[in-house]
Amino acid sequence: MTELAHLFSPITIRKCQIRNRILSSGHVTSFARDGLPTDQHVRYFERRARGGIGLIVMEAQAITPHCNPLPTVIQGWRDEVVPWYRKISEAVHAHGAKLFAQAWHNGHQNTSFASWVHSQSCSDVPSAAIGEVPAVMDEEDIQEAIRQYVALALKLQEGGFDGVELHFGHGYLPQQFLSPYSNIRKDRYGGSLENRMRFGMEVIEAVRAAVGEDFVVGIRASADELIPVGLTLEDMKQVMPLWAKTGKIDYLNITVSTYKSAAVGIPPMMIPPRPFVFYAAEIKQLVDIPVFAAIRINDPVTANDIIKNNEADMVVMTRATICDPDLPKKAREGRLDDIRLCVACNEGCWERTEHGLPITCMQNPEAGREGVFEIRPAVKRKKVLVAGGGCAGMKAAVVAKERGHDVALYEKAAELGGAILIPAKTASRQELGQVVRFLKHELARLGVEVHLNTELTPALVEKIKPDVVIVATGGTTVDNPAPDVVGPDAAIQIEPGTPVVTAEDVLEGKATTGQRVVIADCQTYMKGLITAEVLADQGKEVTVIMPMPMRLLRNAPYDMDGPTMGIQMLNLALRKVKLVSGFELKKARPGNVVLKNILTEEEQELEADTLVTAYWRKANDRLYKDLKVKVKELYKIGDCVASRRLIHAIYEAYKVAMDI
Ligand SMILES: Cc1cc2nc3c(=O)[nH]c(=O)nc-3n(C[C@H](O)[C@H](O)[C@H](O)COP(=O)(O)O)c2cc1C
Ligand code: SF4
């Protein structure tokens, strides 16, 4: 027995024997093309099954053309899905994992913008998060939807799946019927709790009757909608036992939220781990079927404790196993330090789903690219020097070493980590430190030669005579917002004597500010907003002048996924930070700054004791230029190409290290 014996004890659900308590819950991968699964699905799920997971619940399968918000959704109502289901189930079963999939009707959480087929719901109440008015379902539509749930379940059965999970959570159609927030019907499907439960109960009855006694039928449902007029835990403590009492469902997968509160359903790193396990624990006391706990459970020790403490019977570790598909195997072998822990950044997974793009992982570029990106031994062993010990440099060194190259990494600072260490030292982004921890661990595990306090200079390169140099020297902070540094549009005219500091200096504790602080946030990423949080925690009165809100590719000022942005906004609101949108900061002088309305160009003054500037850094490519004619195989990666997000740096590092 390993130390994590509870996590690795098997469980039987109906007749389905599952080898351990870890599951990957349904997550839209956006691998589908023309409404059908692809070989990428097969490889992706095969990889996770190979990593030792007990159960995979495949992503939401649309049961009807009324549920078709993006072309990357799987159109489970079509017969052509069945051969794909077979391929996927064979691949997963070959590695000993079990496989269910979600039956999904999103109701008013839908848009017909892509599909041209109208949305439908219990009432014509649009979702606050989507805005499209759905058609009211009459009795015929309701019976049709029930038949569609059944049809999907039968297709999964035919395709060799072990079960179906009815998606009753996250504000989808069955939850819309159940919730007073969305159901204003006056007939037998609205009003009393019994009436609001009717649709879900009819789905349960019909699906069980169709699939017979051996097939698993589970429910994923929100134990709390977490909105003022929505379903509460007290409501769901009545509803869930009634579902269980039918004897027709086999487990409850407990989640939270509806779309209006979706930020907590896929929470960012600012929310501490295992925030909602207590919901599962509460429900578990009331039912005699297995209960799954979910959301931001990213390490096996926590997962084991949840099972050990009888808080749940299985543990959802979805992003955790996107990030490291071998987590179950490593945990079972007691190799806890070898696990690449998900840091809940959402950059590679959820954020890309929001854009209808295939998922990957910020830390693990192989995720979503299985079969294309995988470590291959180098054809010829080369002497590789990496300049820069930030995340890009470390990742490149790790991958090159894994491929069999002879690698040495040079970092001029006293510690590894680079620019990411700055946000990682703040309370809300401390989890980014895990990215650095893991890469450092990998360097040590693989025996990469690391030289700290040592700058890789052209002279040193000449002396060592490597085959390859990878330059990952990062960027430099912009501390002078002059037109010839940041461009005339983003420039700020600063009068002599005006206190101005950079966001980096504030975050690193190298600069202090006056009481009234204005942040000119020109970065569209996290720097300005984290600085606002830090200064507000110091008791300062903070105003953030946000980047341009009406951008073409993203109608929002920041490049962040919805959940991260939602919680970021909450953090700032709780700290009384003022956010100003639609203005540019053009001038700063002692005592105030001048803002210009981006549409009318009208100017107005705002009192300020200190101006904080937050710009993207400037590429530091000096070494690359110096080596250009001296080294034949020379690459640059990450911020020294152009300052961008961490996901780009790690992707480029992987790609370059695979090419040498
Ligand atoms: C890319 C992505 C897509 C998701 N799509 C679904 C989905 O199709 N059905 C569902 O029930 N939940 C979906 N979720 C939510 C996850 O199932 C899970 O509940 C959530 O990620 C929190 O668990 P975790 O912290 O273990 O990742 C999705 C999450 C992600 C990251
Ligand atoms: S992209 Fe971020 S949130 Fe998503 S799996 Fe990777 S580390 Fe976790």
XYZ file of C-alpha atoms and ligand atoms in Angstrom:
699
model
C 0.000 0.000 0.000
C 1.332 3.425 -0.908
C 0.923 6.415 1.370
C -1.948 7.543 -0.858
C -3.820 4.296 -0.343
C -7.248 5.916 -0.216
C -6.779 7.620 -3.556
C -5.619 4.399 -5.151
C -8.296 2.126 -3.773
C -10.664 0.905 -6.499
C -14.359 1.727 -6.562
C -17.294 0.050 -8.278
C -20.067 2.214 -9.684
C -23.019 0.024 -10.651
C -21.038 -2.738 -12.410
C -18.191 -0.515 -13.539
C -14.933 -1.174 -11.689
C -12.692 1.875 -11.565
C -9.053 1.365 -10.595
C -8.642 4.496 -8.468
C -10.480 7.601 -7.300
C -9.063 10.129 -9.781
C -11.204 11.374 -12.636
C -10.969 13.894 -15.405
C -14.357 15.612 -15.616
C -15.941 16.702 -18.879
C -14.009 19.489 -20.540
C -14.592 20.913 -23.986
C -11.313 20.381 -25.802
C -12.271 22.149 -29.041
C -10.530 19.339 -30.936
C -13.759 18.619 -32.856
C -13.938 19.481 -36.534
C -17.227 19.887 -38.417
C -19.065 18.723 -35.308
C -17.266 15.378 -35.039
C -14.469 14.097 -32.799
C -10.996 13.809 -34.314
C -7.880 11.688 -33.918
C -6.677 14.382 -31.537
C -9.427 13.297 -29.133
C -8.255 9.697 -29.413
C -4.619 10.589 -28.714
C -5.473 13.063 -25.948
C -7.643 10.656 -23.960
C -5.351 7.708 -24.669
C -2.483 9.721 -23.160
C -4.440 10.443 -19.972
C -5.549 6.827 -19.645
C -1.901 5.788 -20.059
C -0.999 8.132 -17.190
C -3.010 5.953 -14.821
C -6.240 7.900 -14.325
C -9.232 5.889 -13.083
C -12.060 7.528 -15.002
C -12.421 9.953 -17.879
C -15.684 11.756 -18.481
C -15.487 12.963 -22.049
C -16.533 16.506 -22.842
C -20.096 17.751 -23.246
C -21.789 16.123 -26.255
C -24.540 18.323 -27.671
C -27.776 16.353 -27.885
C -29.524 18.766 -30.259
C -28.785 21.409 -32.909
C -30.335 23.893 -30.442
C -27.172 23.407 -28.360
C -24.406 24.366 -30.741
C -22.600 27.534 -29.706
C -19.308 26.887 -31.523
C -18.204 24.818 -34.520
C -15.803 23.017 -32.164
C -18.649 21.443 -30.163
C -19.258 17.715 -30.717
C -22.653 17.264 -32.379
C -23.688 14.185 -30.478
C -27.074 14.055 -32.182
C -25.421 12.821 -35.414
C -24.988 9.107 -36.112
C -21.435 9.672 -37.424
C -20.214 10.150 -33.831
C -20.563 6.440 -33.036
C -17.454 5.167 -34.907
C -15.466 7.909 -33.162
C -16.873 6.875 -29.797
C -15.664 3.353 -30.551
C -12.159 4.552 -31.397
C -11.943 6.653 -28.246
C -13.333 3.975 -25.923
C -10.955 1.353 -27.338
C -7.968 3.669 -26.833
C -8.956 4.493 -23.249
C -9.875 0.933 -22.268
C -6.577 -0.362 -23.653
C -4.879 1.437 -20.761
C -7.280 0.284 -18.055
C -9.287 3.482 -17.527
C -13.066 3.749 -17.695
C -14.936 6.188 -19.905
C -18.210 8.094 -19.638
C -19.352 11.158 -21.595
C -21.650 14.054 -20.893
C -25.102 14.425 -22.444
C -25.552 18.159 -22.844
C -28.288 20.635 -23.683
C -27.177 24.159 -22.876
C -30.617 25.816 -23.167
C -30.240 29.581 -22.839
C -26.452 29.362 -22.351
C -26.309 29.155 -26.135
C -25.786 31.445 -29.071
C -27.112 30.783 -32.546
C -24.528 33.129 -34.046
C -22.549 30.237 -35.529
C -25.261 27.591 -35.981
C -28.285 29.648 -37.178
C -30.508 27.356 -35.058
C -32.439 29.191 -32.338
C -31.773 28.554 -28.665
C -34.468 27.109 -26.427
C -35.186 27.051 -22.711
C -37.954 26.589 -20.175
C -38.724 30.323 -20.337
C -37.770 33.221 -22.565
C -35.321 34.519 -19.957
C -31.932 35.185 -21.557
C -28.789 34.136 -19.740
C -27.068 37.132 -18.155
C -23.762 35.861 -19.531
C -24.925 35.230 -23.115
C -27.835 37.557 -23.792
C -29.647 35.618 -26.523
C -33.402 35.226 -26.012
C -34.339 31.527 -26.156
C -37.607 30.164 -27.538
C -39.921 28.829 -24.823
C -40.101 25.020 -24.996
C -43.623 23.649 -25.256
C -44.541 20.120 -24.145
C -43.591 18.737 -27.546
C -40.147 20.378 -27.394
C -39.681 18.991 -23.896
C -40.492 15.445 -24.970
C -38.204 15.876 -27.997
C -35.323 16.980 -25.734
C -35.875 13.952 -23.475
C -35.700 11.675 -26.527
C -32.453 13.416 -27.511
C -30.856 12.687 -24.117
C -31.849 9.059 -24.611
C -30.488 8.962 -28.159
C -27.113 10.277 -27.008
C -26.921 7.742 -24.166
C -27.643 4.923 -26.620
C -24.947 6.177 -28.996
C -22.415 6.155 -26.162
C -23.466 2.635 -25.259
C -23.084 1.549 -28.871
C -19.688 3.242 -28.978
C -18.377 1.160 -26.076
C -18.538 3.804 -23.329
C -19.091 2.668 -19.749
C -21.622 5.309 -18.847
C -23.363 8.586 -19.508
C -23.224 11.673 -17.338
C -26.336 13.834 -17.583
C -25.131 17.415 -17.449
C -27.588 19.026 -15.040
C -25.070 21.625 -13.798
C -23.316 24.860 -14.792
C -26.631 26.518 -15.621
C -27.582 24.180 -18.484
C -31.132 23.237 -19.481
C -32.073 20.894 -16.594
C -30.721 23.481 -14.128
C -32.684 26.191 -15.968
C -35.877 24.210 -15.370
C -34.921 23.697 -11.732
C -33.907 27.249 -10.916
C -36.231 30.117 -9.985
C -33.619 32.342 -11.660
C -34.524 31.055 -15.115
C -37.862 29.212 -14.811
C -40.937 31.478 -14.797
C -43.335 28.914 -16.300
C -46.883 28.627 -15.042
C -47.542 25.032 -16.212
C -46.598 21.669 -14.677
C -42.892 22.340 -15.409
C -42.782 25.584 -13.399
C -43.709 26.978 -9.998
C -43.339 24.434 -7.177
C -40.102 22.528 -6.603
C -41.833 19.337 -7.708
C -42.819 20.989 -10.984
C -39.366 22.499 -11.549
C -37.823 19.073 -10.931
C -40.163 17.384 -13.419
C -38.008 17.826 -16.546
C -34.897 16.394 -14.882
C -36.849 13.498 -13.406
C -38.313 12.649 -16.811
C -34.828 12.674 -18.344
C -33.542 10.324 -15.613
C -36.488 7.939 -16.059
C -36.234 7.842 -19.835
C -32.456 7.401 -19.990
C -32.400 4.586 -17.433
C -35.302 2.820 -19.166
C -33.410 2.970 -22.466
C -29.903 1.937 -21.380
C -30.893 -0.994 -19.163
C -29.432 -2.061 -15.846
C -25.708 -2.387 -16.616
C -24.845 1.035 -17.968
C -23.747 3.787 -15.573
C -25.967 6.871 -15.478
C -24.590 9.740 -13.407
C -25.503 13.361 -12.904
C -23.263 16.392 -12.806
C -25.054 19.184 -10.974
C -24.374 22.481 -9.249
C -24.881 22.318 -5.495
C -25.212 26.110 -5.446
C -25.755 28.593 -8.263
C -23.941 31.231 -6.206
C -26.165 34.062 -7.434
C -28.646 36.063 -5.352
C -31.901 34.661 -6.790
C -30.582 31.224 -7.690
C -30.561 27.707 -6.280
C -28.783 27.332 -2.950
C -27.177 24.429 -1.143
C -30.328 24.146 0.961
C -32.404 23.729 -2.233
C -30.015 21.152 -3.646
C -30.011 19.222 -0.361
C -33.667 18.590 -1.114
C -33.254 17.913 -4.835
C -30.219 15.631 -4.977
C -31.492 13.014 -2.502
C -34.723 12.835 -4.535
C -32.708 12.117 -7.690
C -30.711 9.484 -5.812
C -33.859 7.918 -4.352
C -35.122 7.053 -7.839
C -32.526 4.256 -7.818
C -31.897 5.127 -11.448
C -28.740 7.161 -11.140
C -25.386 5.889 -9.988
C -23.394 8.905 -8.840
C -23.496 12.646 -8.276
C -20.650 14.774 -9.606
C -20.874 17.931 -7.509
C -19.970 21.240 -9.059
C -21.165 24.819 -8.495
C -22.298 27.854 -10.486
C -24.326 28.938 -13.439
C -22.897 31.054 -16.252
C -23.429 34.264 -14.262
C -21.144 32.896 -11.536
C -18.939 30.847 -13.885
C -15.731 32.460 -12.602
C -15.789 30.127 -9.612
C -16.520 27.000 -11.682
C -13.086 27.046 -13.304
C -11.400 29.199 -10.720
C -8.128 31.006 -11.271
C -5.094 30.802 -9.018
C -6.372 33.602 -6.762
C -8.890 31.116 -5.309
C -7.171 28.738 -2.884
C -7.285 24.981 -3.563
C -10.337 22.788 -2.870
C -12.785 25.684 -2.326
C -15.985 23.674 -2.829
C -15.282 20.224 -1.427
C -17.608 20.969 1.475
C -20.557 20.919 -0.934
C -19.772 17.334 -1.906
C -19.296 16.441 1.751
C -22.713 17.895 2.642
C -24.463 16.014 -0.163
C -22.591 12.800 0.607
C -24.220 12.686 4.019
C -27.668 12.614 2.395
C -27.313 10.013 -0.371
C -26.164 6.420 -0.657
C -24.586 6.652 -4.111
C -20.998 7.774 -4.830
C -20.366 11.509 -4.749
C -17.561 13.238 -6.652
C -15.835 16.383 -5.394
C -14.542 18.889 -7.916
C -12.798 22.164 -8.567
C -9.199 23.169 -8.028
C -7.997 19.970 -6.484
C -4.568 19.903 -8.035
C -2.399 17.675 -5.883
C -2.741 14.023 -4.943
C -2.186 14.524 -1.224
C -5.221 16.815 -0.987
C -7.163 14.385 -3.170
C -6.215 11.474 -0.931
C -7.313 13.414 2.164
C -10.722 14.078 0.594
C -11.298 10.345 0.161
C -9.747 9.504 3.523
C -11.937 12.039 5.341
C -15.006 10.619 3.619
C -15.785 13.976 2.013
C -16.269 12.346 -1.395
C -15.867 9.013 -3.192
C -13.998 10.268 -6.254
C -11.980 13.408 -6.913
C -12.083 15.499 -10.078
C -8.547 16.467 -11.140
C -9.221 17.861 -14.573
C -6.786 20.690 -15.142
C -4.330 18.794 -12.938
C -4.233 15.982 -15.511
C -4.297 18.296 -18.529
C -1.121 19.744 -17.029
C 0.437 16.424 -16.061
C -1.281 13.351 -17.515
C 1.139 11.170 -15.543
C 0.013 12.632 -12.204
C -1.802 9.428 -11.149
C 1.157 7.224 -12.053
C 3.698 9.487 -10.361
C 1.515 9.813 -7.252
C 1.081 6.072 -7.060
C 4.842 5.595 -7.270
C 5.352 8.197 -4.526
C 7.148 10.577 -6.933
C 5.290 13.653 -5.713
C 8.051 16.140 -6.560
C 8.039 14.926 -10.165
C 4.447 16.118 -10.643
C 3.932 19.270 -12.692
C 1.157 20.902 -10.671
C -1.562 22.861 -12.442
C -1.398 26.479 -11.305
C -4.945 27.431 -12.364
C -3.759 30.061 -14.841
C -6.399 28.989 -17.412
C -4.160 30.349 -20.198
C -3.707 27.133 -22.117
C -6.968 25.390 -21.352
C -10.087 27.393 -20.554
C -9.015 30.631 -22.206
C -8.479 28.874 -25.516
C -11.856 27.161 -25.224
C -13.417 30.604 -24.848
C -11.952 31.391 -28.273
C -13.004 28.051 -29.795
C -9.321 27.059 -30.041
C -7.953 23.602 -29.161
C -6.863 23.357 -25.561
C -3.302 22.902 -24.413
C -1.497 23.790 -21.186
C 0.621 26.811 -20.387
C 3.190 24.558 -18.706
C 2.787 21.508 -20.898
C 2.838 22.234 -24.643
C 2.376 18.521 -25.341
C -1.204 18.692 -24.013
C -3.593 18.836 -26.937
C -0.735 18.076 -29.338
C -0.274 14.399 -28.447
C 1.329 12.498 -31.286
C 2.786 15.709 -32.701
C 4.708 17.086 -29.736
C 6.463 14.296 -27.902
C 10.037 14.000 -26.732
C 12.128 12.290 -29.434
C 15.793 11.413 -28.855
C 18.145 13.753 -30.715
C 19.629 12.402 -33.942
C 23.018 13.814 -32.978
C 24.101 14.746 -29.448
C 25.074 18.423 -29.416
C 26.683 20.801 -26.968
C 23.881 23.281 -26.172
C 24.264 26.508 -24.211
C 21.189 28.302 -22.916
C 21.495 31.971 -21.992
C 18.932 32.984 -19.390
C 17.351 31.066 -16.529
C 13.792 32.346 -16.817
C 10.978 29.925 -17.616
C 11.800 29.912 -21.344
C 15.480 29.163 -20.779
C 14.774 26.503 -18.164
C 12.166 24.787 -20.327
C 14.479 24.773 -23.356
C 17.307 23.334 -21.250
C 15.042 20.618 -19.816
C 13.674 19.519 -23.192
C 17.088 19.593 -24.891
C 18.538 17.506 -22.054
C 15.635 15.047 -22.155
C 16.401 14.553 -25.841
C 19.970 13.596 -24.985
C 21.878 16.808 -25.672
C 24.723 18.030 -23.498
C 23.199 21.173 -21.951
C 24.509 24.024 -19.812
C 22.371 26.945 -18.644
C 23.730 30.360 -17.676
C 21.837 32.867 -15.539
C 23.357 36.185 -14.605
C 21.146 36.603 -11.503
C 21.542 34.673 -8.277
C 18.323 32.707 -8.752
C 16.418 30.982 -11.521
C 12.928 32.069 -12.559
C 13.304 35.364 -14.410
C 10.424 37.784 -14.830
C 7.769 35.450 -13.462
C 9.330 35.699 -10.010
C 7.926 39.228 -9.763
C 4.192 38.337 -9.782
C 4.987 35.029 -8.059
C 6.036 37.002 -4.998
C 2.583 38.609 -4.649
C -0.233 37.038 -2.651
C -2.660 36.578 -5.540
C -0.202 35.062 -8.048
C 2.068 33.139 -5.684
C 1.079 29.894 -7.385
C 3.201 30.921 -10.382
C 6.108 29.944 -8.158
C 5.111 26.324 -8.849
C 6.082 26.778 -12.498
C 9.568 27.772 -11.393
C 9.719 25.044 -8.748
C 8.921 22.342 -11.260
C 11.385 23.539 -13.894
C 14.147 23.814 -11.289
C 13.299 20.321 -10.126
C 13.514 19.028 -13.689
C 16.891 20.695 -14.270
C 18.221 18.989 -11.158
C 16.584 15.632 -11.907
C 18.049 15.544 -15.400
C 21.437 16.817 -14.307
C 21.549 19.975 -16.411
C 24.670 22.021 -15.685
C 23.406 25.326 -14.190
C 25.643 28.385 -13.728
C 24.113 31.089 -11.540
C 25.577 34.601 -11.215
C 27.175 33.987 -14.609
C 26.309 35.905 -17.740
C 26.800 34.041 -20.981
C 28.951 36.477 -22.940
C 30.204 36.237 -26.527
C 33.684 35.634 -25.069
C 32.437 32.683 -23.028
C 30.621 31.279 -26.045
C 33.812 31.582 -28.082
C 35.728 29.744 -25.376
C 33.232 26.864 -24.994
C 32.539 26.534 -28.733
C 29.045 25.003 -28.457
C 27.095 23.549 -31.375
C 23.961 25.450 -30.385
C 23.119 28.576 -28.399
C 19.561 29.286 -27.281
C 19.134 32.876 -26.199
C 16.404 33.383 -23.594
C 17.544 36.659 -22.103
C 14.049 38.012 -21.494
C 13.125 41.659 -21.466
C 13.934 44.901 -19.732
C 11.508 47.094 -17.834
C 10.292 50.279 -19.516
C 11.050 53.074 -17.059
C 10.758 55.967 -19.466
C 7.436 56.243 -21.311
C 8.843 58.534 -23.989
C 7.573 58.495 -27.597
C 10.807 56.991 -28.916
C 10.607 54.185 -26.325
C 6.923 53.165 -26.263
C 5.663 54.832 -29.442
C 3.872 58.186 -29.652
C 0.414 56.781 -28.897
C 1.319 55.129 -25.577
C 3.748 57.861 -24.501
C 3.204 59.945 -21.368
C 4.518 63.467 -21.121
C 6.052 63.790 -17.675
C 6.806 67.173 -16.126
C 10.012 67.471 -14.099
C 9.519 66.700 -10.409
C 6.616 64.265 -10.945
C 6.964 61.108 -8.830
C 6.894 58.204 -11.329
C 7.740 54.570 -10.607
C 7.362 51.333 -12.561
C 4.955 48.546 -11.645
C 7.928 46.161 -11.476
C 9.670 48.323 -8.875
C 6.510 48.471 -6.767
C 6.022 44.707 -6.955
C 9.649 44.035 -6.092
C 9.462 46.409 -3.125
C 12.086 48.699 -4.678
C 9.783 51.728 -4.876
C 7.282 53.353 -2.570
C 4.412 55.621 -3.581
C 2.383 58.479 -2.157
C -1.146 57.982 -0.844
C -3.039 58.699 -4.083
C -1.729 56.462 -6.844
C -2.675 56.383 -10.510
C -1.580 53.365 -12.535
C -1.221 53.851 -16.286
C -1.895 50.265 -17.340
C -0.639 49.863 -20.878
C 0.062 46.134 -20.687
C -3.295 44.323 -21.353
C -2.090 41.487 -19.077
C -1.768 41.133 -15.320
C 0.970 43.555 -14.258
C -1.017 46.745 -13.673
C -3.889 45.003 -11.910
C -1.650 43.045 -9.546
C 0.196 46.240 -8.719
C -3.157 47.852 -7.914
C -3.954 44.991 -5.534
C -0.583 45.240 -3.803
C -0.813 49.020 -3.365
C -4.410 48.845 -2.136
C -3.261 46.309 0.456
C -0.725 48.914 1.588
C -3.664 51.263 2.241
C -3.195 53.451 -0.860
C -6.049 54.993 -2.838
C -5.562 53.443 -6.260
C -6.992 54.327 -9.665
C -6.173 52.216 -12.712
C -6.397 53.760 -16.166
C -7.191 50.614 -18.125
C -6.015 49.784 -21.639
C -8.272 50.473 -24.610
C -11.523 48.496 -24.113
C -12.674 48.298 -27.745
C -10.012 46.141 -29.288
C -10.721 44.322 -32.499
C -9.775 40.764 -31.582
C -11.057 41.005 -28.043
C -13.759 43.390 -27.000
C -12.219 43.869 -23.564
C -9.229 45.727 -22.182
C -7.319 42.671 -20.944
C -6.042 39.376 -22.352
C -7.410 37.157 -19.617
C -9.949 34.378 -19.538
C -13.365 35.127 -18.063
C -12.836 33.406 -14.674
C -9.455 35.066 -14.078
C -10.828 38.456 -15.078
C -13.940 37.923 -12.944
C -12.010 37.133 -9.775
C -9.467 39.862 -10.546
C -12.329 42.382 -10.741
C -13.724 41.058 -7.459
C -10.331 41.409 -5.758
C -10.051 45.002 -6.955
C -13.630 45.865 -5.990
C -13.085 44.463 -2.487
C -10.041 46.725 -2.206
C -11.979 49.758 -3.492
C -9.634 50.189 -6.457
C -11.144 52.566 -9.040
C -11.057 51.388 -12.648
C -11.226 53.990 -15.391
C -12.076 52.857 -18.885
C -12.131 54.762 -22.151
C -9.404 57.236 -21.209
C -5.697 57.475 -21.960
C -3.207 58.982 -19.588
C -1.314 61.582 -21.567
C 0.405 63.872 -19.063
C 1.655 63.626 -15.511
C 2.786 66.507 -13.328
C 3.369 67.019 -9.616
C -0.029 66.564 -7.925
C -2.103 65.331 -10.849
C -2.364 63.487 -14.142
C -4.248 64.452 -17.291
C -6.606 61.952 -18.906
C -7.918 62.148 -22.450
C -11.220 60.600 -23.498
C -10.327 58.206 -26.327
C -13.442 59.108 -28.315
C -14.049 62.829 -27.709
C -10.427 63.741 -26.868
C -11.739 65.878 -23.993
C -9.212 66.234 -21.201
C -9.733 65.993 -17.469
C -7.462 66.107 -14.447
C -7.122 63.514 -11.717
C -5.270 64.178 -8.471
C -2.325 61.862 -7.909
C 0.733 61.773 -5.678
C 2.496 59.065 -7.682
C 2.172 57.723 -11.207
C 2.884 54.019 -11.696
C 3.571 52.870 -15.243
C 2.946 49.323 -16.485
C 4.188 48.522 -19.990
C 5.171 45.318 -21.720
C 8.904 44.879 -21.352
C 11.357 45.530 -24.186
C 13.045 42.550 -25.810
C 16.584 42.142 -24.540
C 18.188 40.652 -27.653
C 21.669 42.124 -27.337
C 23.382 38.751 -26.907
C 21.466 37.305 -29.837
C 22.655 40.137 -32.071
C 26.231 39.803 -30.782
C 26.270 36.085 -31.563
C 24.509 36.357 -34.904
C 27.576 35.891 -37.092
C 29.563 33.856 -34.571
C 27.283 30.874 -33.851
C 25.897 28.775 -36.674
C 22.971 27.251 -34.804
C 21.521 30.170 -32.867
C 17.959 30.598 -31.596
C 16.052 33.130 -29.542
C 12.924 32.369 -27.559
C 10.441 34.062 -25.238
C 10.566 37.713 -24.250
C 13.893 38.370 -25.951
C 11.989 37.883 -29.226
C 9.092 40.081 -28.095
C 7.589 40.508 -24.671
C 4.519 38.282 -24.324
C 2.773 35.877 -21.975
C 4.358 32.913 -20.234
C 2.492 30.446 -22.437
C 4.327 31.786 -25.495
C 7.718 31.582 -23.820
C 7.262 27.954 -22.774
C 5.821 26.936 -26.144
C 8.738 28.477 -28.043
C 11.234 26.885 -25.669
C 9.737 23.456 -26.276
C 9.593 23.919 -30.023
C 13.158 25.150 -30.418
C 14.540 22.461 -28.111
C 12.732 19.856 -30.228
C 14.194 21.240 -33.450
C 17.879 20.987 -32.506
C -11.104 23.718 -21.068
C -12.219 23.382 -20.134
C -13.445 22.993 -20.651
C -14.490 22.626 -19.789
N -15.656 22.120 -20.309
C -16.541 21.510 -19.472
C -17.568 20.657 -19.969
O -17.659 20.386 -21.168
N -18.422 20.107 -19.072
C -18.301 20.302 -17.725
O -19.093 19.772 -16.954
N -17.310 21.070 -17.226
C -16.408 21.634 -18.056
N -15.316 22.281 -17.539
C -15.144 22.305 -16.072
C -14.330 21.089 -15.609
O -15.020 19.894 -15.800
C -13.967 21.201 -14.120
O -15.123 21.145 -13.352
C -13.224 22.483 -13.819
O -12.129 22.614 -14.688
C -12.746 22.520 -12.369
O -11.998 21.389 -12.050
P -10.383 21.390 -12.066
O -9.945 22.494 -11.166
O -10.020 20.018 -11.595
O -9.971 21.648 -13.465
C -14.294 22.696 -18.381
C -13.059 23.121 -17.883
C -12.031 23.455 -18.733
C -10.710 23.875 -18.153
S -3.069 25.992 -18.705
Fe -2.842 26.607 -16.576
S -4.856 26.109 -15.690
Fe -4.761 25.041 -17.622
S -3.995 23.023 -17.090
Fe -2.212 24.243 -17.618
S -1.455 25.096 -15.691
Fe -3.536 24.344 -15.345
